[in-house]
């Protein structure tokens, strides 16, 4: 049976449409029964949902070669990044043709030498730098594509901008797992909060984007400020870009009592003007994103912050006094699987937290405009495996699993790898978008939520014990 | 008896407390431990103790650091010492997650000093010396007895786990990689803790024992993040010297100087001043009661059976220092009875990372949070609810296993001192041998 003929997935339908060489079709409005009624509930739209100029209803372009099993997840997983020597090729299918990232960023070499903590630190650092580099390239492509869409808008430029966004976010979803050092929170060793300036999720406010669309504050220098108070993260980063590039209507997401609605400012804008401003806003947000991506890469390079050198611990190192402290910081990134993958991205949409007041909350899924949430979860898992297992092809190279084996806990390593396979299988089991699966087959996304718990339980209880790891935020203070 | 030992202890104690409190201020721990958490774990019987507003809390720490200096200087000693003890003890009662044996010891020493005539008298009843010696001895002896188990003495755990991450330690790091290192050092630690009081009490071995004590505590302070504990113990152990040691040390340092005029002659070591008044008898009785309490409290674990390092009943206030490496993962499953909806609640929702780590291995804290979750959900209109815990804990390197019966509604269990039947059996079998070094 042809998936293209039977699917109800918006992303897949459009992927199929693209495969058939068709142009964009109008987007079907989301099912009315999908209502997020939790604390992040969608606010009533002040205006109708008429598409602006009929051109903003396009959905992400997923190259047919990357669709793989024709699932949304597989598409997103492989459409984004590829490197011949990178695990992406071996895990989810490779993208035909080289991406810019491939040409610029050098994949880390998989060390075949004996295990040492220093080698593990180096491997993790190389892998992080590689991911940041890949993301920087995709951010540059997004900047170019959004500028083209702003300067000469057409359905084709819109499509290219959307495609560039999907590629960039997919790349970032892998890089997310390398949240140590400058990408981490400033409360963590070497942290500079750079992650939140690239991808603010779960913080998102479509109303904030609408307000700034009206005020055109994106055209001011303050928009690019590092000061969150001057330019809130909810009005920029990949979260804002997704809304700006994929929102088909001209309505806003602020309440009727908000300034932009009560004052009549939004209503005074013509639909064409809203579309024009959103394109201009997206272009500025992409410039900002590319700047942050560059900053993150530079923070690791000798020309910049040289964080990679700071991972060489020592008594004169201002951040890390010994190897174990470095490994504590790196291992802290593995907990993404627990706190964000399992709890933030799945528990609330599944109705497992009190924030979701209905039985399920599809509006709480991560990437609700692209409907590629499952694909992005898969990208997260690829990032996790690269950190945990190794950054080479087929996840070869040094990882924490090698450390466990070296410590005599090989059985634990194998168990954890087995559980990761279960997560992969659960992800593959969701055929369409996460939002649709929540409504039609809740047990499928529930399986994605349940599977990683085995991994995260072992992370928190067994792995940290065997390797004597301390999470930086949990190890403050004295002991006895 | 010459009181100079007590004066020296007072000075050292005041300075150490002042530095300890200063570390809280300097390292931002006031914010992190007491201001940031939205929920605090309470000690049994002290749930009424609340956290002051942040500005007052900061002021309290500054004031207590100042009081430490006043105590050290003997300025308004009685008032300063009592206020310092009250304030420091209040801080200890704010959150069980911040419990440390050496804070508890500091609180006890503070109480004894506040009661004692440490303001600078020339002489003091010998009972004070014995009381302080007893207090310090209790710490070492019970710390030694706490290591009298197979994990420590046969498997070299948890020391093996801890040393595995210190292979880069200067000079000694290479030794830590040796397969026998954990066991050898475990035995060394056990023998040190359980016998050091003996060697300190014997005049002939005392100086050597004290040097050994300094080496031991210096090494542990370099190897492990145990803060002021080595300093407190090194200072407190001075009570085992002859009571006039500070005076003799002063004389030696200032050789040639005459002893200050009006100094009472030191009584021979161990000779008690006569105490026959009713008041003295009452004080002696109270001191004996205190000693009995200190001797018995660490033994209460025996009433609970099984492995105290697993169920933790009888763990606190027992000087079980550095005897377990415990990490866990806890998820609460909350069932809203009206709707039969099941929520999965991460402790992260209510706790800081430090609190979460401490709670994960301590069943009574898990129950406290379960009951807080019940309250929270009921306030949200989702009640009545049942709260169960999916709690997995690894003890001394063993594979994690369930700590708590997953079928028990923790929202309804009592939080008292009775044996907790909802805690599952401790893991059987030896702690695993993990390879040393790892590069």
Tab-separated table of N, CA, C and O in Angstrom, chain B residues 326-423:
chain	number	residue	atom	x	y	z
B	326	UNK	N	25.634	5.807	47.064
B	326	UNK	CA	24.254	5.454	46.775
B	326	UNK	C	23.708	6.441	45.762
B	326	UNK	O	23.759	7.653	45.980
B	327	UNK	N	23.199	5.929	44.674
B	327	UNK	CA	22.566	6.794	43.684
B	327	UNK	C	21.269	6.154	43.243
B	327	UNK	O	21.170	4.923	43.201
B	328	UNK	N	20.315	6.966	42.926
B	328	UNK	CA	19.022	6.404	42.581
B	328	UNK	C	18.238	7.221	41.594
B	328	UNK	O	18.597	8.355	41.263
B	329	UNK	N	17.195	6.588	41.132
B	329	UNK	CA	16.273	7.236	40.202
B	329	UNK	C	14.868	7.036	40.753
B	329	UNK	O	14.450	5.906	40.995
B	330	UNK	N	14.177	8.120	40.959
B	330	UNK	CA	12.837	8.041	41.542
B	330	UNK	C	11.841	8.760	40.638
B	330	UNK	O	12.082	9.888	40.215
B	331	UNK	N	10.760	8.067	40.337
B	331	UNK	CA	9.642	8.695	39.626
B	331	UNK	C	8.388	8.431	40.452
B	331	UNK	O	8.170	7.298	40.899
B	332	UNK	N	7.610	9.459	40.651
B	332	UNK	CA	6.369	9.283	41.406
B	332	UNK	C	5.217	9.054	40.426
B	332	UNK	O	5.105	9.749	39.409
B	333	UNK	N	4.390	8.087	40.752
B	333	UNK	CA	3.194	7.835	39.947
B	333	UNK	C	1.995	8.275	40.772
B	333	UNK	O	1.704	7.705	41.823
B	334	UNK	N	1.327	9.283	40.282
B	334	UNK	CA	0.223	9.882	41.026
B	334	UNK	C	-1.081	9.506	40.338
B	334	UNK	O	-1.265	9.793	39.150
B	335	UNK	N	-1.965	8.880	41.079
B	335	UNK	CA	-3.260	8.509	40.521
B	335	UNK	C	-4.327	9.424	41.095
B	335	UNK	O	-4.518	9.488	42.307
B	336	UNK	N	-4.977	10.129	40.201
B	336	UNK	CA	-6.090	10.973	40.627
B	336	UNK	C	-7.326	10.089	40.707
B	336	UNK	O	-7.791	9.558	39.696
B	337	UNK	N	-7.841	9.902	41.913
B	337	UNK	CA	-8.919	8.927	42.092
B	337	UNK	C	-10.205	9.303	41.360
B	337	UNK	O	-10.854	8.422	40.795
B	338	UNK	N	-10.584	10.569	41.321
B	338	UNK	CA	-11.838	10.888	40.611
B	338	UNK	C	-11.774	10.541	39.122
B	338	UNK	O	-12.730	10.018	38.567
B	339	UNK	N	-10.650	10.835	38.486
B	339	UNK	CA	-10.571	10.626	37.035
B	339	UNK	C	-9.828	9.350	36.663
B	339	UNK	O	-9.858	8.934	35.511
B	340	UNK	N	-9.144	8.776	37.642
B	340	UNK	CA	-8.290	7.596	37.409
B	340	UNK	C	-7.150	7.907	36.438
B	340	UNK	O	-6.527	7.003	35.878
B	341	UNK	N	-6.864	9.175	36.245
B	341	UNK	CA	-5.698	9.530	35.425
B	341	UNK	C	-4.433	9.279	36.227
B	341	UNK	O	-4.394	9.511	37.441
B	342	UNK	N	-3.423	8.815	35.550
B	342	UNK	CA	-2.134	8.570	36.203
B	342	UNK	C	-1.118	9.578	35.678
B	342	UNK	O	-0.952	9.740	34.467
B	343	UNK	N	-0.491	10.275	36.596
B	343	UNK	CA	0.540	11.252	36.242
B	343	UNK	C	1.901	10.690	36.627
B	343	UNK	O	2.030	9.994	37.633
B	344	UNK	N	2.878	11.016	35.841
B	344	UNK	CA	4.262	10.657	36.194
B	344	UNK	C	4.968	11.926	36.613
B	344	UNK	O	5.053	12.878	35.835
B	345	UNK	N	5.435	11.939	37.822
B	345	UNK	CA	6.000	13.172	38.369
B	345	UNK	C	7.474	12.968	38.679
B	345	UNK	O	7.849	12.099	39.469
B	346	UNK	N	8.270	13.798	38.051
B	346	UNK	CA	9.710	13.759	38.341
B	346	UNK	C	9.984	14.591	39.585
B	346	UNK	O	9.424	15.682	39.741
B	347	UNK	N	10.859	14.111	40.457
B	347	UNK	CA	11.213	14.914	41.642
B	347	UNK	C	11.758	16.285	41.262
B	347	UNK	O	11.657	17.240	42.022
B	348	UNK	N	12.301	16.356	40.054
B	348	UNK	CA	12.872	17.608	39.563
B	348	UNK	C	11.861	18.745	39.601
B	348	UNK	O	12.208	19.907	39.688
B	349	UNK	N	10.639	18.371	39.529
B	349	UNK	CA	9.560	19.361	39.534
B	349	UNK	C	9.542	20.156	40.841
B	349	UNK	O	9.110	21.305	40.871
B	350	UNK	N	9.997	19.516	41.907
B	350	UNK	CA	9.908	20.154	43.228
B	350	UNK	C	11.278	20.402	43.855
B	350	UNK	O	11.374	21.185	44.789
B	351	UNK	N	12.282	19.705	43.386
B	351	UNK	CA	13.570	19.710	44.097
B	351	UNK	C	14.694	20.288	43.254
B	351	UNK	O	14.653	20.248	42.022
B	352	UNK	N	15.710	20.753	43.934
B	352	UNK	CA	16.946	21.128	43.253
B	352	UNK	C	17.734	19.841	42.983
B	352	UNK	O	17.466	18.796	43.603
B	353	UNK	N	18.717	19.896	42.089
B	353	UNK	CA	19.501	18.674	41.825
B	353	UNK	C	20.125	18.091	43.088
B	353	UNK	O	20.164	16.873	43.266
B	354	UNK	N	20.602	18.951	43.972
B	354	UNK	CA	21.203	18.452	45.211
B	354	UNK	C	20.167	17.730	46.058
B	354	UNK	O	20.403	16.622	46.557
B	355	UNK	N	19.003	18.331	46.201
B	355	UNK	CA	17.945	17.703	46.990
B	355	UNK	C	17.519	16.377	46.357
B	355	UNK	O	17.290	15.388	47.066
B	356	UNK	N	17.423	16.380	45.040
B	356	UNK	CA	16.984	15.161	44.356
B	356	UNK	C	17.986	14.035	44.580
B	356	UNK	O	17.605	12.891	44.843
B	357	UNK	N	19.267	14.364	44.494
B	357	UNK	CA	20.280	13.330	44.694
B	357	UNK	C	20.201	12.770	46.116
B	357	UNK	O	20.281	11.559	46.328
B	358	UNK	N	20.037	13.659	47.095
B	358	UNK	CA	19.962	13.198	48.485
B	358	UNK	C	18.709	12.372	48.726
B	358	UNK	O	18.742	11.346	49.407
B	359	UNK	N	17.591	12.833	48.166
B	359	UNK	CA	16.329	12.134	48.389
B	359	UNK	C	16.341	10.728	47.802
B	359	UNK	O	15.795	9.795	48.395
B	360	UNK	N	16.975	10.589	46.636
B	360	UNK	CA	16.860	9.333	45.885
B	360	UNK	C	17.281	8.111	46.701
B	360	UNK	O	16.761	7.020	46.485
B	361	UNK	N	18.188	8.283	47.661
B	361	UNK	CA	18.641	7.135	48.428
B	361	UNK	C	18.106	7.089	49.847
B	361	UNK	O	18.504	6.217	50.620
B	362	UNK	N	17.232	8.019	50.205
B	362	UNK	CA	16.769	8.095	51.591
B	362	UNK	C	15.238	7.965	51.638
B	362	UNK	O	14.516	8.922	51.361
B	363	UNK	N	14.749	6.787	52.030
B	363	UNK	CA	13.314	6.510	51.944
B	363	UNK	C	12.435	7.517	52.685
B	363	UNK	O	11.343	7.858	52.208
B	364	UNK	N	12.880	7.991	53.836
B	364	UNK	CA	12.002	8.914	54.566
B	364	UNK	C	11.836	10.225	53.803
B	364	UNK	O	10.782	10.874	53.889
B	365	UNK	N	12.846	10.599	53.041
B	365	UNK	CA	12.719	11.819	52.246
B	365	UNK	C	11.793	11.587	51.049
B	365	UNK	O	11.052	12.481	50.644
B	366	UNK	N	11.844	10.369	50.512
B	366	UNK	CA	10.938	10.039	49.403
B	366	UNK	C	9.491	10.152	49.881
B	366	UNK	O	8.629	10.686	49.183
B	367	UNK	N	9.243	9.683	51.087
B	367	UNK	CA	7.887	9.774	51.638
B	367	UNK	C	7.489	11.231	51.856
B	367	UNK	O	6.361	11.642	51.554
B	368	UNK	N	8.422	12.016	52.360
B	368	UNK	CA	8.100	13.437	52.563
B	368	UNK	C	7.690	14.101	51.253
B	368	UNK	O	6.734	14.863	51.204
B	369	UNK	N	8.434	13.789	50.188
B	369	UNK	CA	8.096	14.427	48.921
B	369	UNK	C	6.772	13.873	48.388
B	369	UNK	O	5.957	14.623	47.842
B	370	UNK	N	6.549	12.575	48.570
B	370	UNK	CA	5.287	11.983	48.122
B	370	UNK	C	4.107	12.704	48.780
B	370	UNK	O	3.095	13.001	48.135
B	371	UNK	N	4.253	13.003	50.049
B	371	UNK	CA	3.157	13.649	50.753
B	371	UNK	C	3.012	15.111	50.337
B	371	UNK	O	1.914	15.667	50.319
B	372	UNK	N	4.120	15.707	49.967
B	372	UNK	CA	4.048	17.072	49.437
B	372	UNK	C	3.366	17.071	48.065
B	372	UNK	O	2.571	17.965	47.755
B	373	UNK	N	3.670	16.052	47.270
B	373	UNK	CA	3.042	15.939	45.942
B	373	UNK	C	1.527	15.758	46.103
B	373	UNK	O	0.735	16.363	45.384
B	374	UNK	N	1.149	14.921	47.058
B	374	UNK	CA	-0.282	14.737	47.296
B	374	UNK	C	-0.944	16.078	47.598
B	374	UNK	O	-1.974	16.430	47.023
B	375	UNK	N	-0.323	16.833	48.468
B	375	UNK	CA	-0.861	18.140	48.856
B	375	UNK	C	-0.959	19.063	47.629
B	375	UNK	O	-1.972	19.715	47.406
B	376	UNK	N	0.088	19.057	46.822
B	376	UNK	CA	0.113	19.919	45.646
B	376	UNK	C	-0.993	19.543	44.665
B	376	UNK	O	-1.723	20.405	44.163
B	377	UNK	N	-1.122	18.240	44.411
B	377	UNK	CA	-2.148	17.811	43.454
B	377	UNK	C	-3.550	18.093	43.990
B	377	UNK	O	-4.438	18.443	43.223
B	378	UNK	N	-3.712	17.927	45.265
B	378	UNK	CA	-5.047	18.179	45.820
B	378	UNK	C	-5.369	19.668	45.768
B	378	UNK	O	-6.512	20.051	45.540
B	379	UNK	N	-4.354	20.486	45.943
B	379	UNK	CA	-4.589	21.931	45.826
B	379	UNK	C	-4.909	22.327	44.389
B	379	UNK	O	-5.569	23.326	44.150
B	380	UNK	N	-4.450	21.532	43.438
B	380	UNK	CA	-4.770	21.807	42.032
B	380	UNK	C	-6.154	21.284	41.651
B	380	UNK	O	-6.546	21.365	40.494
B	381	UNK	N	-6.833	20.681	42.605
B	381	UNK	CA	-8.164	20.158	42.330
B	381	UNK	C	-8.153	18.780	41.696
B	381	UNK	O	-9.141	18.352	41.106
B	382	UNK	N	-7.029	18.080	41.785
B	382	UNK	CA	-6.927	16.759	41.173
B	382	UNK	C	-7.110	15.645	42.200
B	382	UNK	O	-7.004	14.471	41.866
B	383	UNK	N	-7.347	16.020	43.437
B	383	UNK	CA	-7.407	15.029	44.491
B	383	UNK	C	-8.791	14.448	44.667
B	383	UNK	O	-9.743	14.919	44.037
B	384	UNK	N	-8.926	13.436	45.527
B	384	UNK	CA	-7.823	12.802	46.260
B	384	UNK	C	-6.928	11.990	45.325
B	384	UNK	O	-7.389	11.501	44.299
B	385	UNK	N	-5.674	11.864	45.748
B	385	UNK	CA	-4.720	11.142	44.905
B	385	UNK	C	-3.987	10.071	45.711
B	385	UNK	O	-3.931	10.140	46.940
B	386	UNK	N	-3.475	9.116	45.005
B	386	UNK	CA	-2.546	8.140	45.591
B	386	UNK	C	-1.179	8.395	44.966
B	386	UNK	O	-1.094	8.698	43.770
B	387	UNK	N	-0.147	8.282	45.776
B	387	UNK	CA	1.199	8.560	45.277
B	387	UNK	C	2.080	7.340	45.525
B	387	UNK	O	2.260	6.912	46.663
B	388	UNK	N	2.589	6.799	44.459
B	388	UNK	CA	3.485	5.644	44.563
B	388	UNK	C	4.843	6.015	43.993
B	388	UNK	O	4.938	6.941	43.188
B	389	UNK	N	5.834	5.285	44.419
B	389	UNK	CA	7.189	5.629	43.966
B	389	UNK	C	7.811	4.470	43.189
B	389	UNK	O	7.752	3.319	43.620
B	390	UNK	N	8.353	4.828	42.058
B	390	UNK	CA	9.147	3.883	41.272
B	390	UNK	C	10.602	4.254	41.557
B	390	UNK	O	11.168	5.123	40.904
B	391	UNK	N	11.161	3.640	42.603
B	391	UNK	CA	12.469	4.077	43.113
B	391	UNK	C	13.499	2.968	42.940
B	391	UNK	O	13.341	1.860	43.473
B	392	UNK	N	14.548	3.283	42.191
B	392	UNK	CA	15.622	2.313	41.943
B	392	UNK	C	16.909	2.882	42.510
B	392	UNK	O	17.253	4.041	42.248
B	393	UNK	N	17.606	2.069	43.269
B	393	UNK	CA	18.805	2.572	43.939
B	393	UNK	C	19.960	1.576	43.783
B	393	UNK	O	19.770	0.364	43.891
B	394	UNK	N	21.120	2.136	43.519
B	394	UNK	CA	22.343	1.331	43.474
B	394	UNK	C	23.135	1.611	44.746
B	394	UNK	O	23.392	2.763	45.082
B	395	UNK	N	23.508	0.542	45.451
B	395	UNK	CA	24.274	0.694	46.694
B	395	UNK	C	25.675	0.127	46.509
B	395	UNK	O	25.828	-1.062	46.190
B	396	UNK	N	26.640	0.959	46.690
B	396	UNK	CA	28.052	0.550	46.617
B	396	UNK	C	28.402	-0.223	45.346
B	396	UNK	O	29.151	-1.201	45.393
B	397	UNK	N	27.834	0.196	44.244
B	397	UNK	CA	28.188	-0.374	42.948
B	397	UNK	C	27.341	-1.542	42.505
B	397	UNK	O	27.500	-2.033	41.390
B	398	UNK	N	26.426	-1.994	43.368
B	398	UNK	CA	25.560	-3.104	42.957
B	398	UNK	C	24.562	-2.608	41.923
B	398	UNK	O	24.249	-1.425	41.871
B	399	UNK	N	24.054	-3.553	41.143
B	399	UNK	CA	23.009	-3.196	40.179
B	399	UNK	C	21.817	-2.623	40.937
B	399	UNK	O	21.436	-3.132	41.997
B	400	UNK	N	21.249	-1.566	40.377
B	400	UNK	CA	20.140	-0.895	41.052
B	400	UNK	C	18.964	-1.845	41.232
B	400	UNK	O	18.687	-2.671	40.371
B	401	UNK	N	18.327	-1.731	42.359
B	401	UNK	CA	17.096	-2.482	42.571
B	401	UNK	C	16.092	-1.605	43.319
B	401	UNK	O	16.423	-0.540	43.807
B	402	UNK	N	14.869	-2.090	43.342
B	402	UNK	CA	13.804	-1.276	43.936
B	402	UNK	C	14.064	-1.028	45.419
B	402	UNK	O	14.376	-1.949	46.172
B	403	UNK	N	13.863	0.207	45.819
B	403	UNK	CA	14.031	0.577	47.224
B	403	UNK	C	12.700	0.519	47.957
B	403	UNK	O	12.647	0.186	49.139
B	404	UNK	N	11.642	0.836	47.230
B	404	UNK	CA	10.336	0.995	47.877
B	404	UNK	C	9.291	0.157	47.155
B	404	UNK	O	9.319	0.055	45.912
B	405	UNK	N	8.400	-0.420	47.946
B	405	UNK	CA	7.310	-1.203	47.376
B	405	UNK	C	6.483	-0.305	46.447
B	405	UNK	O	5.877	0.670	46.900
B	406	UNK	N	6.445	-0.641	45.158
B	406	UNK	CA	5.767	0.254	44.206
B	406	UNK	C	4.254	0.258	44.351
B	406	UNK	O	3.576	1.085	43.735
B	407	UNK	N	3.719	-0.663	45.142
B	407	UNK	CA	2.263	-0.731	45.303
B	407	UNK	C	1.765	0.062	46.508
B	407	UNK	O	0.558	0.194	46.703
B	408	UNK	N	2.673	0.562	47.302
B	408	UNK	CA	2.250	1.259	48.526
B	408	UNK	C	1.973	2.724	48.226
B	408	UNK	O	2.760	3.399	47.560
B	409	UNK	N	0.825	3.177	48.719
B	409	UNK	CA	0.468	4.587	48.577
B	409	UNK	C	1.234	5.378	49.643
B	409	UNK	O	0.854	5.399	50.815
B	410	UNK	N	2.298	6.016	49.220
B	410	UNK	CA	3.160	6.734	50.169
B	410	UNK	C	2.478	7.973	50.747
B	410	UNK	O	2.916	8.499	51.774
B	411	UNK	N	1.453	8.419	50.082
B	411	UNK	CA	0.735	9.595	50.595
B	411	UNK	C	0.034	9.277	51.908
B	411	UNK	O	-0.360	10.177	52.635
B	412	UNK	N	-0.107	7.995	52.199
B	412	UNK	CA	-0.868	7.607	53.395
B	412	UNK	C	0.009	6.978	54.474
B	412	UNK	O	-0.496	6.646	55.531
B	413	UNK	N	1.277	6.752	54.207
B	413	UNK	CA	2.084	6.075	55.231
B	413	UNK	C	2.530	7.085	56.292
B	413	UNK	O	2.654	8.277	56.015
B	414	UNK	N	2.768	6.567	57.477
B	414	UNK	CA	3.208	7.430	58.559
B	414	UNK	C	4.672	7.796	58.384
B	414	UNK	O	5.454	7.038	57.814
B	415	UNK	N	5.038	8.949	58.875
B	415	UNK	CA	6.424	9.388	58.716
B	415	UNK	C	7.216	9.329	60.004
B	415	UNK	O	8.207	10.027	60.143
B	416	UNK	N	6.784	8.514	60.947
B	416	UNK	CA	7.415	8.486	62.264
B	416	UNK	C	8.671	7.632	62.302
B	416	UNK	O	9.321	7.398	61.280
B	417	UNK	N	8.985	7.150	63.513
B	417	UNK	CA	10.227	6.413	63.709
B	417	UNK	C	10.045	4.896	63.652
B	417	UNK	O	11.007	4.146	63.778
B	418	UNK	N	8.807	4.474	63.464
B	418	UNK	CA	8.550	3.028	63.420
B	418	UNK	C	9.217	2.418	62.189
B	418	UNK	O	9.438	3.102	61.195
B	419	UNK	N	9.546	1.126	62.266
B	419	UNK	CA	10.140	0.475	61.086
B	419	UNK	C	9.242	0.622	59.863
B	419	UNK	O	8.033	0.434	59.946
B	420	UNK	N	9.836	0.982	58.762
B	420	UNK	CA	9.066	1.228	57.537
B	420	UNK	C	8.965	-0.065	56.743
B	420	UNK	O	9.940	-0.504	56.138
B	421	UNK	N	7.771	-0.659	56.760
B	421	UNK	CA	7.572	-1.935	56.076
B	421	UNK	C	7.539	-1.777	54.565
B	421	UNK	O	7.620	-2.769	53.837
B	422	UNK	N	7.365	-0.571	54.114
B	422	UNK	CA	7.272	-0.347	52.670
B	422	UNK	C	8.651	-0.242	52.011
B	422	UNK	O	8.759	-0.099	50.794
B	423	UNK	N	9.702	-0.286	52.848
B	423	UNK	CA	11.050	-0.325	52.272
B	423	UNK	C	11.385	-1.783	51.968
B	423	UNK	O	11.238	-2.649	52.829
